[in-house]
Amino acid sequence: TDHTVLLTPSARFFRRLQQTLMPPQTKALPIDGASVTTFDRFGDHRGYFNELYNEEKYDGLSAPGERWKQVSFSSSQKHALRGLHCSPHGKFITCVRGSFYDVIADFRDGSPTFGRWCGVLLTDKNKKQVFVPGGCGHGFFTFEDDTCALYLQEGCFNPAKEADTHPFDPLVNVQWPVPEGVVPVMSAKDEAAPFLSVRRPKLCGYAPRGRVLVIGGTGQVGGALIEAFGARNCVGTYAATPAEGMIHFDLAQAAMQPQLAIDLVQTVYPEVVCICAGFTWVDGCEREPQKANAMNNRGPAVLAAAAAAVGAKVVWYSTDYVFSGGSSLPGSGGSKANGVAAADAGGPYGEEDPPSPLNVYGSSKLAGEAAVLAADPSALVLRTNVVYGPEHVGKNFVYQLARKLGSGEAMNVPVDQIGTPTYNRDLADATKRLVEAGASGLFNVGGPEPLGRVAFAEKVITALGGRRPLDAGLIKPVETVNAGQAACRPLASGLKLDKLRAAIPDWAPRSVAEAIDDWLANPHGKSLGE
């Protein structure tokens, strides 16, 4: 029996509504405990209907045992700036008319994100809501007349418990999106609000946080960048596995939905964006060329365009696999004749040498170089190779070597692949120095010496010595053609560093022995051998 026919027309409407609407999706913001929720909306020829809150669907927005105690509503003219208002109670903000840039600033002593701020564009059309934790400063800047905001609050307003802070407090350094030549409309109360250091003298001299956005913060390059720039100055992202203190961002999805990149950049409002994420599994790129081009080409370009729109410096990482390594093998890009990539003299390569990739990975990265620089001509594109060093996942060549040999297992190592192995901390240091020097365009960043993979492995074993004893006899040299790899590899490769040394003359890459010593003296992430 279809019981739906027994329902009243109104009940049938709401039954259909519940079946049609997608549940709200809540994502963490860069402020500890803050979040942004995207909700669905039902519409027809009459207009639309949506739920602004439903305790059965909205998870984690109110503290256990709490219920919203007050509902407030505000209306503001165009270019009004409200805040920063700090309440002990959490707030849930919805734009019901117009549009505004909603800002959260963390004023909570002891919070891991104290002193950080973030923002979310809320409009009456983009179906987003923001949760502001109690103890955080909150404010917004409007873009339209008669902009209206609805607040659900976890407690009732009590002026004695409110603590306003000036919206232009240099300690917080909010980058309000005020158009050039516009003077924001503020209340006398907000204009007279003190700086945070007046209320808390211990904060005198406290430096504002930097704003470096690291896409792929959980990887080996991203982790090293967060170390180099300082964790307090960075917001890292993850794609698949949640990581403490990081926020979600999927570069492949952003390639198809550019608004995701715009939203992320508007949230962090970064000074620097380092794009480390990509599809770096070389054989996997052969099997999934669409994914390779999404993550190594279109996605980075979309993100570069979004970052350039807010004046951020863009850094993106490419590879020596844009070259053939002296080989003439079936390839997927570059200069080809009869489906064969043109051979060159082999590496090490300079930035001016003509690329000729042998595989989908190299082709997608080469296309990405052009796409990123087209999206932002002032971007910094860094080619690197054979990156190793401490990381959380433990995937790079040195981890594999230590893990296999440490367990007594033999390891096949290509005898004919030559590169310039790059310590991830040296790559991060060079990145930071180039950014500080205002460099742009294409640069190579690599290690100091060309090494075959077997020689590299032997140097790692020697450097580890008695601290992590490994049996070099377990290394089994194989030729690349017999390695069972799906994608062709450049053999005689590596990168010249002349242009880099001229740009940052005080920088010098470490030898394998020096890098291993630094790694063991300053461990980070997964231990060698795990």
Coordinates of C-alpha atoms in Angstrom, one line a residue:
T1 CA 0.0 0.0 0.0
D2 CA 1.3 3.5 -0.8
H3 CA 0.7 5.3 2.4
T4 CA 1.7 8.6 0.8
V5 CA -1.8 8.9 -0.7
L6 CA -3.2 9.1 2.9
L7 CA -1.1 12.1 3.7
T8 CA -2.5 15.7 3.4
P9 CA -1.1 17.7 0.5
S10 CA 1.1 19.7 2.9
A11 CA 2.5 16.5 4.4
R12 CA 3.1 15.0 0.9
F13 CA 5.0 18.2 0.0
F14 CA 7.3 17.9 3.0
R15 CA 7.8 14.1 2.5
R16 CA 8.9 14.9 -1.1
L17 CA 11.0 17.7 0.2
Q18 CA 12.9 15.5 2.7
Q19 CA 13.5 12.9 -0.1
T20 CA 14.8 15.6 -2.5
L21 CA 17.1 17.6 -0.3
M22 CA 20.7 16.6 0.2
P23 CA 21.8 16.6 3.9
P24 CA 23.9 19.5 5.1
Q25 CA 27.7 19.1 4.6
T26 CA 29.9 20.6 7.2
K27 CA 33.7 21.2 6.8
A28 CA 36.3 22.4 9.2
L29 CA 37.7 25.9 8.8
P30 CA 41.3 26.9 9.7
I31 CA 40.1 28.1 13.1
D32 CA 40.0 25.3 15.7
G33 CA 36.3 24.3 16.2
A34 CA 35.0 26.7 13.4
S35 CA 33.1 25.3 10.4
V36 CA 31.3 26.1 7.2
T37 CA 28.1 24.2 6.3
T38 CA 26.6 23.9 2.8
F39 CA 22.9 23.2 2.8
D40 CA 20.5 22.2 0.0
R41 CA 17.5 24.2 -1.1
F42 CA 14.1 23.2 -2.6
G43 CA 12.7 25.5 -5.2
D44 CA 10.0 25.6 -7.8
H45 CA 8.0 28.3 -9.7
R46 CA 6.8 29.9 -6.5
G47 CA 10.3 30.4 -4.9
Y48 CA 12.3 28.2 -2.5
F49 CA 12.4 26.6 0.9
N50 CA 15.3 25.5 3.0
E51 CA 16.0 24.6 6.6
L52 CA 18.4 27.0 8.4
Y53 CA 18.9 24.5 11.1
N54 CA 17.7 21.0 12.0
E55 CA 19.2 19.3 15.1
E56 CA 18.7 15.8 13.5
K57 CA 20.8 16.8 10.5
Y58 CA 23.3 19.4 11.6
D59 CA 26.0 17.4 13.5
G60 CA 28.5 19.0 15.9
L61 CA 27.3 22.6 15.6
S62 CA 26.2 23.0 19.2
A63 CA 28.0 21.8 22.3
P64 CA 26.6 18.6 24.0
G65 CA 23.5 19.5 26.1
E66 CA 23.3 23.0 24.6
R67 CA 20.5 24.4 22.5
W68 CA 20.3 27.7 20.7
K69 CA 19.2 30.2 23.3
Q70 CA 18.8 33.3 21.2
V71 CA 17.9 34.2 17.6
S72 CA 19.1 37.5 16.3
F73 CA 18.7 39.4 13.0
S74 CA 20.7 42.3 11.5
S75 CA 20.3 44.5 8.5
S76 CA 23.2 46.5 7.1
Q77 CA 23.9 49.0 4.3
K78 CA 26.4 48.4 1.6
H79 CA 30.1 48.5 2.8
A80 CA 29.2 48.3 6.4
L81 CA 31.8 46.7 8.6
R82 CA 30.7 45.1 11.9
G83 CA 33.1 43.6 14.4
L84 CA 35.2 42.2 15.7
H85 CA 32.8 41.2 18.5
C86 CA 33.8 38.5 20.9
S87 CA 31.1 36.5 22.8
P88 CA 31.5 33.6 25.2
H89 CA 28.8 31.9 23.2
G90 CA 29.0 30.1 19.8
K91 CA 27.1 31.6 16.9
F92 CA 25.7 30.1 13.7
I93 CA 25.5 32.7 10.9
T94 CA 23.3 32.6 7.8
C95 CA 23.0 35.3 5.1
V96 CA 19.3 35.7 4.2
R97 CA 19.6 38.7 1.9
G98 CA 22.5 40.3 0.1
S99 CA 26.1 39.2 0.7
F100 CA 29.0 39.7 3.1
Y101 CA 32.5 38.5 3.9
D102 CA 32.2 36.8 7.3
V103 CA 35.3 36.8 9.5
I104 CA 36.3 34.6 12.5
A105 CA 39.4 35.6 14.5
D106 CA 40.7 33.3 17.3
F107 CA 41.1 35.2 20.5
R108 CA 41.1 32.1 22.8
D109 CA 44.2 31.7 25.0
G110 CA 45.6 28.3 24.6
S111 CA 43.9 27.6 21.3
P112 CA 46.2 26.0 18.7
T113 CA 45.0 28.6 16.2
F114 CA 45.2 31.6 18.5
G115 CA 45.8 34.8 16.5
R116 CA 44.7 33.3 13.2
W117 CA 41.7 34.5 11.2
C118 CA 39.7 33.2 8.3
G119 CA 36.8 34.3 6.2
V120 CA 33.9 32.9 4.2
L121 CA 31.8 34.7 1.6
L122 CA 28.1 34.3 2.6
T123 CA 25.4 35.3 0.2
D124 CA 21.6 34.6 -0.1
K125 CA 22.4 32.3 -3.0
N126 CA 25.5 30.3 -2.2
K127 CA 23.8 28.3 0.6
K128 CA 26.5 28.5 3.2
Q129 CA 26.5 29.0 6.9
V130 CA 29.3 29.6 9.4
F131 CA 29.7 28.4 13.0
V132 CA 31.8 30.7 15.2
P133 CA 33.1 29.1 18.4
G134 CA 32.6 31.0 21.6
G135 CA 35.6 33.1 22.6
C136 CA 36.4 34.0 19.0
G137 CA 36.0 37.4 17.4
H138 CA 33.4 37.7 14.7
G139 CA 32.6 40.4 12.2
F140 CA 31.6 40.9 8.5
F141 CA 31.9 43.4 5.6
T142 CA 28.9 43.8 3.4
F143 CA 28.8 44.2 -0.4
E144 CA 25.1 45.1 -0.9
D145 CA 22.5 47.4 0.6
D146 CA 19.9 45.8 2.9
T147 CA 22.2 42.8 3.6
C148 CA 20.6 40.7 6.3
A149 CA 22.1 38.2 8.6
L150 CA 20.4 35.6 10.9
Y151 CA 22.2 34.4 14.0
L152 CA 21.5 31.4 16.2
Q153 CA 23.4 31.8 19.5
E154 CA 24.3 29.3 22.2
G155 CA 23.7 31.9 24.9
C156 CA 21.9 35.2 25.4
F157 CA 23.6 38.5 24.7
N158 CA 25.1 40.1 27.8
P159 CA 27.1 43.3 27.2
A160 CA 29.2 42.7 30.4
K161 CA 30.5 39.5 28.8
E162 CA 31.2 40.9 25.4
A163 CA 34.8 42.0 24.5
D164 CA 35.1 44.0 21.2
T165 CA 38.4 44.3 19.4
H166 CA 39.2 46.8 16.7
P167 CA 38.6 45.3 13.2
F168 CA 42.0 46.6 12.0
D169 CA 44.0 45.3 14.9
P170 CA 47.5 44.6 13.5
L171 CA 48.0 41.6 15.7
V172 CA 45.2 39.8 13.9
N173 CA 45.7 41.6 10.5
V174 CA 42.4 40.7 8.9
Q175 CA 42.5 41.4 5.2
W176 CA 39.0 42.9 4.8
P177 CA 38.0 42.9 1.1
V178 CA 37.2 46.6 1.1
P179 CA 37.3 48.0 -2.5
E180 CA 39.9 50.6 -3.2
G181 CA 38.7 54.1 -2.4
V182 CA 35.9 52.9 -0.2
V183 CA 35.7 53.9 3.5
P184 CA 33.9 51.2 5.4
V185 CA 30.9 52.3 7.4
M186 CA 31.5 51.5 11.1
S187 CA 29.7 52.2 14.4
A188 CA 31.3 54.6 16.9
K189 CA 31.6 51.6 19.2
D190 CA 33.6 49.5 16.8
E191 CA 35.8 52.5 15.8
A192 CA 36.6 53.0 19.5
A193 CA 37.3 49.3 20.2
P194 CA 40.7 48.6 21.6
F195 CA 43.5 46.5 20.1
L196 CA 43.7 43.0 21.7
S197 CA 47.1 43.9 23.2
V198 CA 45.5 46.7 25.2
R199 CA 43.2 44.2 26.9
R200 CA 45.9 41.7 27.2
P201 CA 49.3 43.5 27.7
K202 CA 51.2 40.2 27.5
L203 CA 50.5 40.3 23.8
C204 CA 52.6 43.5 23.2
G205 CA 55.2 42.6 20.6
Y206 CA 53.3 39.5 19.5
A207 CA 53.9 39.1 15.8
P208 CA 50.8 38.4 13.6
R209 CA 50.7 35.0 12.0
G210 CA 51.8 34.6 8.4
R211 CA 49.4 33.3 5.8
V212 CA 51.0 30.5 3.8
L213 CA 48.6 28.1 2.2
V214 CA 50.2 24.7 1.6
I215 CA 48.2 22.5 -0.8
G216 CA 49.2 18.9 0.1
G217 CA 50.5 19.7 3.6
T218 CA 50.6 16.0 4.5
G219 CA 53.1 15.1 1.8
Q220 CA 56.9 15.2 2.0
V221 CA 57.2 18.5 0.2
G222 CA 54.3 20.1 2.1
G223 CA 55.5 18.9 5.4
A224 CA 59.0 20.4 4.8
L225 CA 57.4 23.7 3.7
I226 CA 55.4 23.9 6.9
E227 CA 58.6 23.4 8.8
A228 CA 60.4 26.0 6.8
F229 CA 57.8 28.8 6.9
G230 CA 56.8 27.8 10.5
A231 CA 53.7 25.9 11.5
R232 CA 52.0 29.0 13.0
N233 CA 52.2 30.7 9.7
C234 CA 50.8 27.9 7.6
V235 CA 47.4 26.4 6.7
G236 CA 47.9 22.9 5.3
T237 CA 45.4 20.9 3.3
Y238 CA 44.7 17.2 3.0
A239 CA 42.7 15.3 0.3
A240 CA 42.0 11.8 1.6
T241 CA 43.2 11.2 5.1
P242 CA 42.3 13.9 7.7
A243 CA 45.3 15.4 9.4
E244 CA 45.2 17.3 12.7
G245 CA 45.2 21.1 12.2
M246 CA 44.6 20.8 8.4
I247 CA 41.6 21.4 6.2
H248 CA 40.2 19.4 3.4
F249 CA 40.8 20.3 -0.3
D250 CA 40.7 18.1 -3.3
L251 CA 42.7 19.3 -6.2
A252 CA 41.1 16.9 -8.7
Q253 CA 37.6 18.1 -7.7
A254 CA 38.8 21.8 -8.0
A255 CA 39.9 21.1 -11.6
M256 CA 36.3 20.3 -12.4
Q257 CA 34.7 22.8 -10.0
P258 CA 36.9 26.0 -9.9
Q259 CA 34.6 27.5 -7.3
L260 CA 36.2 25.1 -4.7
A261 CA 39.6 26.8 -5.3
I262 CA 38.0 30.3 -5.1
D263 CA 36.3 29.4 -1.8
L264 CA 39.5 28.0 -0.3
V265 CA 41.5 31.1 -1.2
Q266 CA 38.8 33.4 0.0
T267 CA 38.8 31.5 3.3
V268 CA 42.5 31.7 4.0
Y269 CA 43.3 34.9 2.1
P270 CA 46.9 33.8 1.8
E271 CA 50.0 35.7 1.0
V272 CA 51.7 32.6 -0.5
V273 CA 50.1 29.5 -2.0
C274 CA 52.4 26.5 -2.4
I275 CA 50.8 23.8 -4.6
C276 CA 52.6 20.5 -3.6
A277 CA 49.7 18.2 -4.2
G278 CA 49.6 16.2 -7.5
F279 CA 49.3 12.8 -9.1
T280 CA 52.9 11.7 -8.8
W281 CA 52.5 7.9 -9.2
V282 CA 54.2 7.7 -12.6
D283 CA 52.8 4.3 -13.6
G284 CA 49.4 5.3 -12.2
C285 CA 49.4 8.3 -14.6
E286 CA 49.7 6.0 -17.6
R287 CA 46.6 4.2 -16.4
E288 CA 44.6 7.3 -15.5
P289 CA 45.6 10.1 -17.8
Q290 CA 42.5 12.1 -17.1
K291 CA 43.3 12.1 -13.4
A292 CA 46.9 13.0 -14.2
N293 CA 45.9 16.1 -16.2
A294 CA 43.3 17.1 -13.6
M295 CA 45.8 17.1 -10.7
N296 CA 49.0 18.1 -12.6
N297 CA 47.6 20.6 -15.0
R298 CA 44.0 21.9 -14.7
G299 CA 43.8 21.9 -10.9
P300 CA 47.0 23.8 -10.3
A301 CA 46.0 26.4 -13.0
V302 CA 42.6 26.9 -11.4
L303 CA 44.2 27.4 -8.0
A304 CA 46.9 29.7 -9.4
A305 CA 44.2 31.9 -10.9
A306 CA 42.2 32.0 -7.7
A307 CA 45.4 32.9 -5.7
A308 CA 46.4 35.6 -8.1
A309 CA 43.0 37.2 -7.7
V310 CA 43.8 38.0 -4.1
G311 CA 47.4 39.0 -4.7
A312 CA 49.0 35.8 -3.4
K313 CA 52.4 34.5 -4.5
V314 CA 51.9 31.2 -6.3
V315 CA 54.5 28.4 -6.1
W316 CA 54.0 25.1 -8.0
Y317 CA 56.2 22.0 -8.3
S318 CA 57.2 20.3 -11.5
T319 CA 59.6 17.6 -12.4
D320 CA 62.7 16.5 -14.4
Y321 CA 60.3 14.0 -16.1
V322 CA 59.5 16.7 -18.6
F323 CA 62.8 15.6 -20.3
S324 CA 63.6 12.4 -22.0
G325 CA 66.9 11.7 -20.3
G326 CA 68.6 11.0 -23.6
S327 CA 66.1 8.2 -24.4
S328 CA 64.1 7.8 -27.6
L329 CA 61.2 5.6 -26.4
P330 CA 57.4 5.5 -26.9
G331 CA 56.0 8.5 -25.0
S332 CA 53.0 10.6 -24.4
G333 CA 54.1 14.1 -25.1
G334 CA 56.9 16.4 -26.1
S335 CA 58.2 16.5 -29.7
K336 CA 57.2 13.3 -31.3
A337 CA 57.8 11.6 -34.6
N338 CA 55.7 8.5 -35.3
G339 CA 54.7 8.3 -31.6
V340 CA 58.3 8.4 -30.4
A341 CA 59.5 11.2 -28.1
A342 CA 62.6 12.9 -29.6
A343 CA 65.8 12.0 -27.9
D344 CA 68.1 14.7 -26.4
A345 CA 71.7 14.6 -25.1
G346 CA 70.6 13.8 -21.6
G347 CA 70.9 15.6 -18.3
P348 CA 71.6 17.3 -16.1
Y349 CA 69.2 19.8 -17.6
G350 CA 69.0 23.6 -17.4
E351 CA 65.8 25.6 -17.4
E352 CA 66.3 26.6 -21.1
D353 CA 66.7 23.0 -22.4
P354 CA 63.8 21.9 -24.6
P355 CA 61.5 19.4 -22.9
S356 CA 60.6 16.1 -24.4
P357 CA 58.6 14.0 -21.9
L358 CA 58.4 10.2 -22.3
N359 CA 55.2 9.5 -20.3
V360 CA 51.9 10.9 -19.2
Y361 CA 53.2 12.1 -15.9
G362 CA 55.9 14.2 -17.6
S363 CA 53.4 15.4 -20.2
S364 CA 50.8 16.5 -17.6
K365 CA 53.5 18.3 -15.6
L366 CA 54.8 20.1 -18.7
A367 CA 51.3 21.2 -19.6
G368 CA 50.8 22.3 -16.0
E369 CA 53.9 24.5 -16.2
A370 CA 52.4 26.4 -19.1
A371 CA 48.9 26.5 -17.6
V372 CA 50.1 27.8 -14.2
L373 CA 52.2 30.6 -15.8
A374 CA 49.4 31.5 -18.1
A375 CA 47.0 31.8 -15.1
D376 CA 49.6 33.8 -13.2
P377 CA 52.7 35.1 -15.1
S378 CA 54.3 36.0 -11.8
A379 CA 54.1 32.5 -10.4
L380 CA 57.1 30.5 -9.4
V381 CA 57.4 27.0 -11.0
L382 CA 60.1 24.8 -9.5
R383 CA 61.3 21.6 -11.2
T384 CA 62.7 19.1 -8.9
N385 CA 63.6 15.3 -8.8
V386 CA 64.1 12.2 -6.6
V387 CA 62.8 14.0 -3.5
Y388 CA 63.6 12.3 -0.2
G389 CA 63.5 13.2 3.5
P390 CA 61.2 12.9 6.5
E391 CA 57.5 12.6 5.9
H392 CA 54.4 11.2 7.6
V393 CA 53.5 8.6 5.0
G394 CA 56.9 7.1 4.4
K395 CA 56.7 6.5 0.7
N396 CA 59.9 7.9 -0.8
F397 CA 62.9 5.9 -2.0
V398 CA 64.9 6.2 1.2
Y399 CA 62.0 4.9 3.3
Q400 CA 61.4 2.0 0.9
L401 CA 65.2 1.2 1.1
A402 CA 65.3 1.3 4.9
R403 CA 62.1 -0.7 5.3
K404 CA 63.0 -3.5 2.9
L405 CA 66.7 -3.9 3.7
G406 CA 66.0 -3.5 7.4
S407 CA 63.7 -6.5 7.3
G408 CA 66.2 -8.5 5.3
E409 CA 64.3 -8.3 2.1
A410 CA 66.1 -7.7 -1.2
M411 CA 65.2 -4.6 -3.2
N412 CA 65.4 -4.2 -7.0
V413 CA 67.0 -0.8 -7.8
P414 CA 67.4 0.5 -11.4
V415 CA 71.0 0.7 -12.3
D416 CA 70.6 3.0 -15.3
Q417 CA 68.4 5.9 -13.9
I418 CA 70.5 9.0 -13.0
G419 CA 69.2 12.0 -11.2
T420 CA 70.2 14.7 -8.7
P421 CA 68.4 13.5 -5.5
T422 CA 66.8 16.4 -3.6
Y423 CA 66.5 16.6 0.2
N424 CA 63.0 17.9 0.9
R425 CA 64.2 20.4 3.5
D426 CA 66.6 21.9 1.0
L427 CA 63.7 22.2 -1.5
A428 CA 61.6 23.9 1.1
D429 CA 64.4 26.3 2.1
A430 CA 65.0 27.2 -1.5
T431 CA 61.3 27.8 -2.0
K432 CA 61.1 30.2 1.0
R433 CA 64.2 32.1 -0.2
L434 CA 62.9 32.5 -3.7
V435 CA 59.6 33.8 -2.4
E436 CA 61.4 36.3 -0.2
A437 CA 63.5 37.3 -3.1
G438 CA 60.5 38.0 -5.2
A439 CA 61.5 35.5 -7.9
S440 CA 59.1 34.3 -10.6
G441 CA 59.2 32.0 -13.6
L442 CA 60.9 28.6 -14.0
F443 CA 63.7 27.4 -11.7
N444 CA 65.4 24.0 -11.1
V445 CA 65.8 22.9 -7.5
G446 CA 67.8 19.7 -6.9
G447 CA 70.6 18.0 -5.1
P448 CA 74.3 18.8 -5.6
E449 CA 75.5 15.7 -7.4
P450 CA 74.2 13.4 -10.2
L451 CA 73.7 9.9 -8.9
G452 CA 72.4 6.7 -10.2
R453 CA 69.8 5.0 -8.0
V454 CA 72.2 2.3 -6.9
A455 CA 74.9 4.8 -6.0
F456 CA 72.2 6.9 -4.2
A457 CA 71.2 3.8 -2.2
E458 CA 74.8 3.0 -1.3
K459 CA 75.4 6.5 -0.1
V460 CA 72.3 6.3 2.1
I461 CA 73.5 3.0 3.6
T462 CA 76.9 4.5 4.3
A463 CA 75.5 7.6 5.8
L464 CA 73.2 5.6 8.1
G465 CA 76.1 3.5 9.3
G466 CA 75.7 1.9 12.6
R467 CA 72.7 4.1 13.5
R468 CA 70.5 2.2 11.1
P469 CA 72.6 -0.7 9.8
L470 CA 71.5 -2.0 6.4
D471 CA 73.0 -4.7 4.2
A472 CA 74.1 -3.3 0.8
G473 CA 74.2 -6.8 -0.5
L474 CA 70.4 -6.9 -0.6
I475 CA 70.4 -4.2 -3.4
K476 CA 69.7 -6.0 -6.6
P477 CA 70.7 -3.8 -9.6
V478 CA 68.3 -4.1 -12.6
E479 CA 68.0 -2.3 -15.9
T480 CA 64.9 -0.1 -16.3
V481 CA 63.6 -2.1 -19.3
N482 CA 63.5 -5.2 -17.0
A483 CA 62.0 -3.4 -14.0
G484 CA 58.4 -4.1 -15.0
Q485 CA 57.3 -0.5 -14.9
A486 CA 54.3 0.6 -17.0
A487 CA 55.7 4.1 -17.9
C488 CA 59.0 4.9 -19.7
R489 CA 61.5 6.7 -17.5
P490 CA 64.1 9.3 -18.4
L491 CA 67.5 7.6 -17.7
A492 CA 70.3 10.2 -17.9
S493 CA 68.5 13.1 -16.1
G494 CA 69.0 15.5 -13.2
L495 CA 68.9 19.3 -12.9
K496 CA 71.4 22.1 -13.2
L497 CA 71.3 24.7 -10.5
D498 CA 73.2 27.7 -12.0
K499 CA 70.1 29.9 -12.3
L500 CA 69.0 29.1 -8.7
R501 CA 72.5 29.8 -7.2
A502 CA 72.5 33.1 -9.0
A503 CA 69.1 34.0 -7.6
I504 CA 69.8 32.9 -4.0
P505 CA 73.6 32.7 -3.7
D506 CA 73.6 31.9 0.1
W507 CA 71.6 28.7 -0.5
A508 CA 73.5 25.4 -1.0
P509 CA 72.0 21.9 -1.2
R510 CA 73.3 19.2 1.1
S511 CA 75.0 16.0 0.1
V512 CA 73.3 12.7 0.8
A513 CA 75.5 12.2 3.9
E514 CA 74.7 15.7 5.2
A515 CA 71.0 15.3 4.5
I516 CA 70.8 11.9 6.3
D517 CA 72.7 13.4 9.3
D518 CA 70.2 16.2 9.5
W519 CA 67.2 13.8 9.1
L520 CA 68.4 11.6 12.0
A521 CA 69.2 14.6 14.2
N522 CA 65.9 16.3 13.5
P523 CA 63.3 13.5 12.9
H524 CA 59.9 14.3 11.7
G525 CA 57.0 12.1 10.7
K526 CA 57.5 8.4 10.2
S527 CA 60.7 6.9 11.5
L528 CA 63.1 5.3 9.0
G529 CA 62.4 1.5 8.9
E530 CA 58.7 1.8 9.7

